[in-house]
CSV table of N, CA and C and ligand atoms in Angstrom, one decimal:
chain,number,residue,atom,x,y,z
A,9,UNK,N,5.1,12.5,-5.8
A,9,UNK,CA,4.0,12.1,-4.9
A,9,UNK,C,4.7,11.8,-3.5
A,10,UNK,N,3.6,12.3,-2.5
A,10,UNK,CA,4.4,11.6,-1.1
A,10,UNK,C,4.4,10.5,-0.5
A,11,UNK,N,4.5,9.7,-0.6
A,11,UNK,CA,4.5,7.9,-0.1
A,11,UNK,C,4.9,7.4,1.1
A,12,UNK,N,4.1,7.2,2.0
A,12,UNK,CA,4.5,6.9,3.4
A,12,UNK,C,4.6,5.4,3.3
A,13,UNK,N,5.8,4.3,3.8
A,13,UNK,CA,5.8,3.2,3.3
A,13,UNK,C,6.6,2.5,5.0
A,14,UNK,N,6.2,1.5,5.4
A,14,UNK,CA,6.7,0.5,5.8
A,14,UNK,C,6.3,-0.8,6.0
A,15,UNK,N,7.0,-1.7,6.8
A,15,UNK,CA,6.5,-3.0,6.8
A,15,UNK,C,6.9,-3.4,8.2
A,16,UNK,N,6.9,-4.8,8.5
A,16,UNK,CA,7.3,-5.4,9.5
A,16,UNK,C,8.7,-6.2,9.1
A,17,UNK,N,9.2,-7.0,9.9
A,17,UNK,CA,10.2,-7.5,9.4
A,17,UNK,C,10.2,-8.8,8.7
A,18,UNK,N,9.0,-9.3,8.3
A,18,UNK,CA,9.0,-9.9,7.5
A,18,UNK,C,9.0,-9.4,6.0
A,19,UNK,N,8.6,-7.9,5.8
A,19,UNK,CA,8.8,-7.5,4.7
A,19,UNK,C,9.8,-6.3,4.6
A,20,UNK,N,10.7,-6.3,6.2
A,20,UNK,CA,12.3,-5.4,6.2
A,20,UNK,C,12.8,-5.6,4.7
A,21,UNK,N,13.3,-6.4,4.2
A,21,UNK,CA,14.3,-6.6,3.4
A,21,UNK,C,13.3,-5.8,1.8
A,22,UNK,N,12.6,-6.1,1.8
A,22,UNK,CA,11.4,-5.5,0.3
A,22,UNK,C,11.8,-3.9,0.5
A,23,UNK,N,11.3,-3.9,1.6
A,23,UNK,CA,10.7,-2.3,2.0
A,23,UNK,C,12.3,-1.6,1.8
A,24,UNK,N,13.1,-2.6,2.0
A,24,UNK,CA,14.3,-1.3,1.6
A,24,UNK,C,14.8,-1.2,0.3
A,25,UNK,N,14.5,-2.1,-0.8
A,25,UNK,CA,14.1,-2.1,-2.3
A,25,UNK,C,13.2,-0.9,-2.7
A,26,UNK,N,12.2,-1.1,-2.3
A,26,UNK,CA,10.6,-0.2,-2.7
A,26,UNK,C,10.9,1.0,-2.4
A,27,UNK,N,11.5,1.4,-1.5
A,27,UNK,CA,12.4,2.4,-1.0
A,27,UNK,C,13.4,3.0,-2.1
A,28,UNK,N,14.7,2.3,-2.3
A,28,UNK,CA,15.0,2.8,-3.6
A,28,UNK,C,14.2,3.0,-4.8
A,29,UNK,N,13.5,2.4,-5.3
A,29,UNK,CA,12.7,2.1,-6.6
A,29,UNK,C,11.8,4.1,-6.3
A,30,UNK,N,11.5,3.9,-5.5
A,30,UNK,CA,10.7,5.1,-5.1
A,30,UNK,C,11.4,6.3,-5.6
A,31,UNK,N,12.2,6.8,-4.6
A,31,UNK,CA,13.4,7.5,-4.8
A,31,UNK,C,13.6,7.2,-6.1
A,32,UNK,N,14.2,6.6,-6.6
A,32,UNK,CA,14.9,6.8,-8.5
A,32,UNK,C,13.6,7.2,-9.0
A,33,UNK,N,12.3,6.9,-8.9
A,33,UNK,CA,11.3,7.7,-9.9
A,33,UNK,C,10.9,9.4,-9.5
A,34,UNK,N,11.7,9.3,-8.3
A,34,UNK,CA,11.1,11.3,-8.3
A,34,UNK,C,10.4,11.3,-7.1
A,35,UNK,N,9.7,9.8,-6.1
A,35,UNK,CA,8.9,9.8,-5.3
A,35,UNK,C,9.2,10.8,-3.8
A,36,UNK,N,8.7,11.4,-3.0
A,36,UNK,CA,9.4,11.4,-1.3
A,36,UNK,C,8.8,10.8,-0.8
A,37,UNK,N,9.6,9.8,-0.1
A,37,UNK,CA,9.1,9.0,0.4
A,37,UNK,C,9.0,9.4,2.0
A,38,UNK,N,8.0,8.3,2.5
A,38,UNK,CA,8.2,8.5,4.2
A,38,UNK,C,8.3,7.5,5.0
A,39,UNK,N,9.8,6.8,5.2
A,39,UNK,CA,10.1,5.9,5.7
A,39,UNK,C,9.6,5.5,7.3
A,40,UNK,N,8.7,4.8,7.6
A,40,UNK,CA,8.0,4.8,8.7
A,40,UNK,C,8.2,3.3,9.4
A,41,UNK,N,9.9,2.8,9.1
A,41,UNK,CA,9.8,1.5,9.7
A,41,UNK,C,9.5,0.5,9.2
A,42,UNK,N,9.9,-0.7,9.8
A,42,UNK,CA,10.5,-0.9,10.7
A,42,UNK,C,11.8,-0.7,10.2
A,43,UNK,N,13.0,-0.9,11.0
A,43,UNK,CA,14.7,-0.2,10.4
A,43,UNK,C,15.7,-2.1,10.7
A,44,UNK,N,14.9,-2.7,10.8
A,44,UNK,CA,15.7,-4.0,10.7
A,44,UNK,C,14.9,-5.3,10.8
A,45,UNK,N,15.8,-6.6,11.1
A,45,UNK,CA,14.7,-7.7,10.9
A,45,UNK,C,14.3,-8.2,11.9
A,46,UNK,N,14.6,-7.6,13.0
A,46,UNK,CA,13.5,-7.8,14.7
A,46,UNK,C,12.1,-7.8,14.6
A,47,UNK,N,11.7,-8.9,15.3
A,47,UNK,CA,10.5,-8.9,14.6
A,47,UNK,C,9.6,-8.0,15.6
A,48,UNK,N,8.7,-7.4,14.7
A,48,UNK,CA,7.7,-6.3,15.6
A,48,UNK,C,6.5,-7.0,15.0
A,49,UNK,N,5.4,-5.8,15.2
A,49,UNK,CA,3.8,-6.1,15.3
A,49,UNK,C,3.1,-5.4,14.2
A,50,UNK,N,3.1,-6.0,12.8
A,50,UNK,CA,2.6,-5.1,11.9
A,50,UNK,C,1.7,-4.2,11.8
A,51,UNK,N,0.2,-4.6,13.0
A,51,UNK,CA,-0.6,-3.4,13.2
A,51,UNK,C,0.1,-1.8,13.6
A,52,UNK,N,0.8,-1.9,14.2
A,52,UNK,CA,1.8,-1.0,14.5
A,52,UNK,C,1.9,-0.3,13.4
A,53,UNK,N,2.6,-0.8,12.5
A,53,UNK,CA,3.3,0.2,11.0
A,53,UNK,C,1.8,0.4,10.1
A,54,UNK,N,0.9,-0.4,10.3
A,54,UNK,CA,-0.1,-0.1,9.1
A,54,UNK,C,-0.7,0.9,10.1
A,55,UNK,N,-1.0,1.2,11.4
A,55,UNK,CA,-1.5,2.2,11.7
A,55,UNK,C,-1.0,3.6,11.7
A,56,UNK,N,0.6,3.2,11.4
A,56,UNK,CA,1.6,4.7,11.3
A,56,UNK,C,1.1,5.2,9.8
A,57,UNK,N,1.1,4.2,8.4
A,57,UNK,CA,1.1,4.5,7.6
A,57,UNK,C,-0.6,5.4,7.5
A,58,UNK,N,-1.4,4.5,7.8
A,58,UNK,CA,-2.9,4.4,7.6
A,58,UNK,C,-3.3,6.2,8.1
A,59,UNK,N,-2.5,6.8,9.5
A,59,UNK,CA,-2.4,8.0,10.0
A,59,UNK,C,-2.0,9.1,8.7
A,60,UNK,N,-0.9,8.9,8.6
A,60,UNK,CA,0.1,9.6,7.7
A,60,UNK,C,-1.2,9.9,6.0
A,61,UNK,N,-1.6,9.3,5.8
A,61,UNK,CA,-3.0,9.7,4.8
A,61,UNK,C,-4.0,9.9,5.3
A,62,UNK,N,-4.3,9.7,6.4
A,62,UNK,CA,-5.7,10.1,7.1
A,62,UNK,C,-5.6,11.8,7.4
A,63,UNK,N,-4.5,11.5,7.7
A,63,UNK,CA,-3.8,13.3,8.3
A,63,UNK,C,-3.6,14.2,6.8
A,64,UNK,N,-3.5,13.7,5.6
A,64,UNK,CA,-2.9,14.7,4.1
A,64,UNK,C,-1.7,14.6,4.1
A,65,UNK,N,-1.0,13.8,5.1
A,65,UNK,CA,0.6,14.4,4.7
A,65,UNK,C,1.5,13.3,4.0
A,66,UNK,N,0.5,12.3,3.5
A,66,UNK,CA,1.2,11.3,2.6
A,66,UNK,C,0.0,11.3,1.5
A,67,UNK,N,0.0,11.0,0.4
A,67,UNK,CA,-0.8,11.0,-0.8
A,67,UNK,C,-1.4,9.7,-0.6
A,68,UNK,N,-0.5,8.7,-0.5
A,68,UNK,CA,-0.7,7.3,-0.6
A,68,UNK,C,0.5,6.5,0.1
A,69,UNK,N,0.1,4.7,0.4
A,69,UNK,CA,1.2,4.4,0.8
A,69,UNK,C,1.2,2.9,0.8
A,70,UNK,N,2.6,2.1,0.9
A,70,UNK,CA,3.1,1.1,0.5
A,70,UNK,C,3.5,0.1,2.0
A,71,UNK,N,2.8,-0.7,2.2
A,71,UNK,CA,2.7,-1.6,3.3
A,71,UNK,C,3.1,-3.3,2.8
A,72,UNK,N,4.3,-4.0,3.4
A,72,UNK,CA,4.3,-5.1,3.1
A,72,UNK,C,4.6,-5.9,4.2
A,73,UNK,N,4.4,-7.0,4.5
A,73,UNK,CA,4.3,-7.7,5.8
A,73,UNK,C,4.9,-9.3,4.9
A,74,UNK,N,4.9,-10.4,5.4
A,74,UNK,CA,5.3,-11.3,4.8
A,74,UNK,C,4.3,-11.8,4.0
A,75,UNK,N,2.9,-11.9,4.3
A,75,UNK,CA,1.6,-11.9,3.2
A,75,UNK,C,1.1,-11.4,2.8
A,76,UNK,N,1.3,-9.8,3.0
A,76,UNK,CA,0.5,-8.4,2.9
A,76,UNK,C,-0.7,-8.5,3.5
A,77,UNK,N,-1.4,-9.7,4.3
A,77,UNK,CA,-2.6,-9.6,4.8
A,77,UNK,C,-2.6,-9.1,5.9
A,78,UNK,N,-1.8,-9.3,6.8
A,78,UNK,CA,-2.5,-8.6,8.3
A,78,UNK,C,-2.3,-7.0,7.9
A,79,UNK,N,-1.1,-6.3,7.3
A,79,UNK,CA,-1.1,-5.4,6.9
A,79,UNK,C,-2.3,-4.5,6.4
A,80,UNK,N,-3.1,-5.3,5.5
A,80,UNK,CA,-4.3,-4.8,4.5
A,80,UNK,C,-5.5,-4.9,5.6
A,81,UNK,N,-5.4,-6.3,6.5
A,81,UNK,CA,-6.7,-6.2,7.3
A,81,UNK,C,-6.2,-4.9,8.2
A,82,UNK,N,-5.5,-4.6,9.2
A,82,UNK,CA,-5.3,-3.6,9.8
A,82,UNK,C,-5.5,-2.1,9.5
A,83,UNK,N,-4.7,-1.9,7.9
A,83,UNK,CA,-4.8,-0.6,7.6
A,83,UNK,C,-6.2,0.0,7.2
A,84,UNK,N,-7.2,-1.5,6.7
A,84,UNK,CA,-8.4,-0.8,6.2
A,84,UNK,C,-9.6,-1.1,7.3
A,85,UNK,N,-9.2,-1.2,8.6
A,85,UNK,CA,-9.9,-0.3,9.8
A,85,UNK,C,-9.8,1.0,10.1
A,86,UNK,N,-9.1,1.7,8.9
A,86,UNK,CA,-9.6,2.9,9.2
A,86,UNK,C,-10.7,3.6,8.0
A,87,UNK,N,-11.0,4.3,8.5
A,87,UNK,CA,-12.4,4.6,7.6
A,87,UNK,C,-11.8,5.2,5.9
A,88,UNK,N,-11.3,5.9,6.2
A,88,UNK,CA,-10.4,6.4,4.8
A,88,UNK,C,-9.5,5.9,4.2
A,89,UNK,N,-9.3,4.6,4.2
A,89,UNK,CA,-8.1,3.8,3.9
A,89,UNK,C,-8.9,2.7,2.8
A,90,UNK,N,-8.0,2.7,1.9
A,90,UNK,CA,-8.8,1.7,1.1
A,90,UNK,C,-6.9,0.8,0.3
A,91,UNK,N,-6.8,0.0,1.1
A,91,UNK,CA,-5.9,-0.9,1.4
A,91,UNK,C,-5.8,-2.0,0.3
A,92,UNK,N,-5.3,-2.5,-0.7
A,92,UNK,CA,-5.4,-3.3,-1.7
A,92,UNK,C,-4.0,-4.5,-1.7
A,93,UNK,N,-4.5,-6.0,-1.2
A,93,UNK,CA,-3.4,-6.6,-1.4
A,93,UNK,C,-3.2,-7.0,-2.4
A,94,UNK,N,-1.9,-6.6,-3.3
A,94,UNK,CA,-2.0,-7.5,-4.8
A,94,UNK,C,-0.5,-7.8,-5.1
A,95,UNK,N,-0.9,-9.3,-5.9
A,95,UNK,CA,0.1,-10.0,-6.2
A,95,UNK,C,0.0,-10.2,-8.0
A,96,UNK,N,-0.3,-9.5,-8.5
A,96,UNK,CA,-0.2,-9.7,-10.0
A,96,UNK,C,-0.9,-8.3,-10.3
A,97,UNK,N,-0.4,-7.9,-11.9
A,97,UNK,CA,-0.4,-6.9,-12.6
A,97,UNK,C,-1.9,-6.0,-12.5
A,98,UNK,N,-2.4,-7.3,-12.9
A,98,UNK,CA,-3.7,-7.0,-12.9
A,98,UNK,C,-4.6,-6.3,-11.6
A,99,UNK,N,-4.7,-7.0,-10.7
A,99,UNK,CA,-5.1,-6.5,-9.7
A,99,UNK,C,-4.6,-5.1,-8.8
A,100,UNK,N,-3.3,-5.3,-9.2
A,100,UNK,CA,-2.6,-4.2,-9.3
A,100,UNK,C,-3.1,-3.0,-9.7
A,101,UNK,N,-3.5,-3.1,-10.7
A,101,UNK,CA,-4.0,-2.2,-11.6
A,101,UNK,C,-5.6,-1.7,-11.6
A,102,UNK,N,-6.6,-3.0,-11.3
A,102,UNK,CA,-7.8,-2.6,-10.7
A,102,UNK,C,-8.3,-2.0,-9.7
A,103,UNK,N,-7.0,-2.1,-8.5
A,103,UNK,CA,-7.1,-1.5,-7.3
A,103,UNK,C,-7.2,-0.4,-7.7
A,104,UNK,N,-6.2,0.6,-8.4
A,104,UNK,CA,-6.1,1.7,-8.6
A,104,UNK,C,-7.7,2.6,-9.1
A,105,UNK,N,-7.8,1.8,-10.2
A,105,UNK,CA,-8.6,2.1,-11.3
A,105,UNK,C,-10.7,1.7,-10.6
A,106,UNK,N,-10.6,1.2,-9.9
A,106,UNK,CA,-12.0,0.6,-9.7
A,106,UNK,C,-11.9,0.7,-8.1
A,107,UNK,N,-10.7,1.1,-7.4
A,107,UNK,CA,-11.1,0.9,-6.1
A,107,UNK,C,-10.5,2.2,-5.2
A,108,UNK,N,-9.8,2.8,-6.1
A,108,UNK,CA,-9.2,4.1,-6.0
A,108,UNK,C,-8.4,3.9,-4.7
A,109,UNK,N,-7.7,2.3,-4.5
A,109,UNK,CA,-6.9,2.3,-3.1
A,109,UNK,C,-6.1,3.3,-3.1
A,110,UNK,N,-5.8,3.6,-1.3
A,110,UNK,CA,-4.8,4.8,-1.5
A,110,UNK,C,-3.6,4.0,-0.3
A,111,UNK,N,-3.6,2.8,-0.9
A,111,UNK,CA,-2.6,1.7,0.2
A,111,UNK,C,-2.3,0.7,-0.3
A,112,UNK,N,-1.3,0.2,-1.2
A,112,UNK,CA,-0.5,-1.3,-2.0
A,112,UNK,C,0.1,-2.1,-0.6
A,113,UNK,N,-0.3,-2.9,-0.5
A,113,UNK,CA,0.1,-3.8,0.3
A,113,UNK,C,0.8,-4.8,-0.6
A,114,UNK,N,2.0,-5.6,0.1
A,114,UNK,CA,2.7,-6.5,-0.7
A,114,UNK,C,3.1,-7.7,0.1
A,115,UNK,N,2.9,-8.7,-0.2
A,115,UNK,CA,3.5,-10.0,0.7
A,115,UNK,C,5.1,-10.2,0.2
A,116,UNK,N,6.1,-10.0,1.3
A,116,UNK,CA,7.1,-10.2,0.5
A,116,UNK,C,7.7,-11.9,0.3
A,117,UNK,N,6.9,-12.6,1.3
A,117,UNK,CA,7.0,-14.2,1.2
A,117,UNK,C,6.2,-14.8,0.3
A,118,UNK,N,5.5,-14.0,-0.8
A,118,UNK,CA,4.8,-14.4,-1.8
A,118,UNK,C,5.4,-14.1,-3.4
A,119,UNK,N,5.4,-13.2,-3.2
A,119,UNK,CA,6.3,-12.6,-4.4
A,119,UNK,C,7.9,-12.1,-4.4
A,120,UNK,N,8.4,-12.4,-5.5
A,120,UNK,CA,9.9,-12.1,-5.5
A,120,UNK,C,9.8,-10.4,-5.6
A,121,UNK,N,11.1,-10.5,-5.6
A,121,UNK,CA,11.6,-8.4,-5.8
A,121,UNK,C,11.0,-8.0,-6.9
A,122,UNK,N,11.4,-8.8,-7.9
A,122,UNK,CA,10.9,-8.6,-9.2
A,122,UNK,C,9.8,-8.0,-9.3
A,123,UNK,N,8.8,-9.2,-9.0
A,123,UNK,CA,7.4,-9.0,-9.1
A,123,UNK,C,6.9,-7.2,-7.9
A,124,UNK,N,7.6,-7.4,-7.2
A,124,UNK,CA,7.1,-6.3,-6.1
A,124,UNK,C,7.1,-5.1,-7.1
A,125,UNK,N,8.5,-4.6,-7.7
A,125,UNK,CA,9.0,-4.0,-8.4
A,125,UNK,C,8.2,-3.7,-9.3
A,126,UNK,N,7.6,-4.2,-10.3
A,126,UNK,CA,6.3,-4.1,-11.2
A,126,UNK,C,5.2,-3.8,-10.8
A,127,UNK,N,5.1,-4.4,-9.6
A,127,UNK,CA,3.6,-3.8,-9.0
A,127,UNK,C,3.4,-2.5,-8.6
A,128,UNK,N,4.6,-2.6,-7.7
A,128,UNK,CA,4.7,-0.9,-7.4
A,128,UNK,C,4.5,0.4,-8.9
A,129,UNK,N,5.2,0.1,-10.0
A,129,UNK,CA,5.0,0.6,-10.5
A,129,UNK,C,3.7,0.8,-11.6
A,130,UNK,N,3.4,-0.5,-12.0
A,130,UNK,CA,1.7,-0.2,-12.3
A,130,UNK,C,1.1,0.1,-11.3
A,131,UNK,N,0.9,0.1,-10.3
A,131,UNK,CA,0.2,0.7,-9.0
A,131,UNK,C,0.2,2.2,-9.0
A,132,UNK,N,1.6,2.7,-8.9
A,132,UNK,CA,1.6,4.5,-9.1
A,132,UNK,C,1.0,5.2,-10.7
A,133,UNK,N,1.6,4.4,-11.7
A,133,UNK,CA,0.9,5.1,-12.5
A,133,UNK,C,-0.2,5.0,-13.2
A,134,UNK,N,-1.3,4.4,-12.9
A,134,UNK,CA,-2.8,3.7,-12.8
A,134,UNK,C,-3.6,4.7,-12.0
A,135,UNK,N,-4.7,5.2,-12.6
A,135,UNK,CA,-5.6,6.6,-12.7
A,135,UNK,C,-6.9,6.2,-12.0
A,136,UNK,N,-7.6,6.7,-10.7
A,136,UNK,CA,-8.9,6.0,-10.3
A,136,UNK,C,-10.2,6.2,-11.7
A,137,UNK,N,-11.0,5.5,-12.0
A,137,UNK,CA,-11.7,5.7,-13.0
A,137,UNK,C,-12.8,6.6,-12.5
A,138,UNK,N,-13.3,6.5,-11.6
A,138,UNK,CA,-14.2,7.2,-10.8
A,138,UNK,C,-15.5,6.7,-11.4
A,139,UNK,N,-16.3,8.1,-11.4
A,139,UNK,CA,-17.9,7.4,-12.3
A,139,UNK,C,-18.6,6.5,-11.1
A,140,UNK,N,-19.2,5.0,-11.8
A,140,UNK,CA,-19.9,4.2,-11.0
A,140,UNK,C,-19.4,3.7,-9.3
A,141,UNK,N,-17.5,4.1,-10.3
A,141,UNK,CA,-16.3,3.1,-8.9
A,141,UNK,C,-16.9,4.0,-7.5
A,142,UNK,N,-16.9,5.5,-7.7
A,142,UNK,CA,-17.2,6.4,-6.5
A,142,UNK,C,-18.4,5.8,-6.2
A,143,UNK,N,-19.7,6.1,-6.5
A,143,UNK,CA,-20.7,5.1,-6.1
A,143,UNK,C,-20.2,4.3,-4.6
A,144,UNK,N,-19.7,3.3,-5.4
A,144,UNK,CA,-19.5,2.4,-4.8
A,144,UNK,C,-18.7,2.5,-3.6
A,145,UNK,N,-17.8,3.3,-3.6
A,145,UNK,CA,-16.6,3.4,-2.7
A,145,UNK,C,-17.2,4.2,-1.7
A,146,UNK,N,-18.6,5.2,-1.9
A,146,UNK,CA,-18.9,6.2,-1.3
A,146,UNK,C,-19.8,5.1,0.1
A,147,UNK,N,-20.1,4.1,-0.2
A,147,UNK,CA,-20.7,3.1,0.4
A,147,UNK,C,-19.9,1.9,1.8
A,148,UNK,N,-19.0,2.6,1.1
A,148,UNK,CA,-17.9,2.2,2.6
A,148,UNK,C,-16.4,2.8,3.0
A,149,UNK,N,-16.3,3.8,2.4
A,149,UNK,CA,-15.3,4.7,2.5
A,149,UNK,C,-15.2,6.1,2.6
A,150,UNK,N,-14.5,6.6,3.1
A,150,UNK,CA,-14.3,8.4,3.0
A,150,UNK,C,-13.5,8.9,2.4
A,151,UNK,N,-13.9,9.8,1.3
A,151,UNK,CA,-12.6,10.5,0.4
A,151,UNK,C,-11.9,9.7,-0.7
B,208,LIG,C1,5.1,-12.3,10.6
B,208,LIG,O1,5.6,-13.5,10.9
B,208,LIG,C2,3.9,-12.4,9.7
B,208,LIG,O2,2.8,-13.0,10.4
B,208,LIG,C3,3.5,-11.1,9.1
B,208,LIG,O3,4.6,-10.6,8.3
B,208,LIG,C4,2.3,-11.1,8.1
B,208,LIG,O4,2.5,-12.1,7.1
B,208,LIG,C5,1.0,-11.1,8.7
B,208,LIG,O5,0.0,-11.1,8.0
């Protein structure tokens, strides 16, 4: 899968984990920033990533900021972006399945490596369910 992924520098240090983790499962990734712990403007990178799927040339993608929220608010102003912040398995897993996000947002000042590390991976391999979920998604989203 192609995965376009960055963060700000509050989630520099994750994003270069998530980055390996990626890579060892087979992923290509698309490293889109930021490259250290200067602090920048996360609208910035959720608009790079948010592009990069809006355009086809990332499948999906992985945004973490230090809460994952300004991240999640920014990326899902765009119309085809369905941006999911999650901090446990579960929701993790609903996003995929009921909300067919095509964007894992991660707080890295909320959750340890650990926990990122699991998420990410119930997140990739978690199937949209479609059915009623489309419905619904068709009511505020594109594609
Ligand atoms: C940066 O200090 C912080 O505001 C940012 O990483 C994020 O948490 C915003 O939602």
């Amino acid at each position: 899968m192609k995965i376009a992924l960055a963060a700000d520098h509050g989630g520099f240090a994750l994003k270069e984990s998530i980055a390996k983790l990626l890579h060892s499962l087979g992923h290509e990734v698309a490293d889109m920033g930021c490259h250290s712990l200067q602090s920048v403007d996360y609208p910035d990178y959720a608009d790079l990533v948010a592009a990069a799927i809006t355009a086809g040339k990332s499948d999906s993608g992985i945004l973490i900021c230090g809460t994952g929220i300004g991240m999640s608010i920014a990326a899902n102003r765009h119309r085809k972006i369905r941006a999911a912040i999650c901090h446990d398995e579960y929701t993790a897993r609903k996003s995929r399945e009921h909300n067919n996000a095509n964007i894992l947002c991660l707080g890295a000042r909320v959750i340890g490596e650990g926990v990122a590390v699991e998420l990410v991976k119930v997140w990739l391999a978690t199937s949209f369910a479609g059915g009623r979920h489309q419905q619904r998604i068709d009511k505020y989203s594109e594609g």
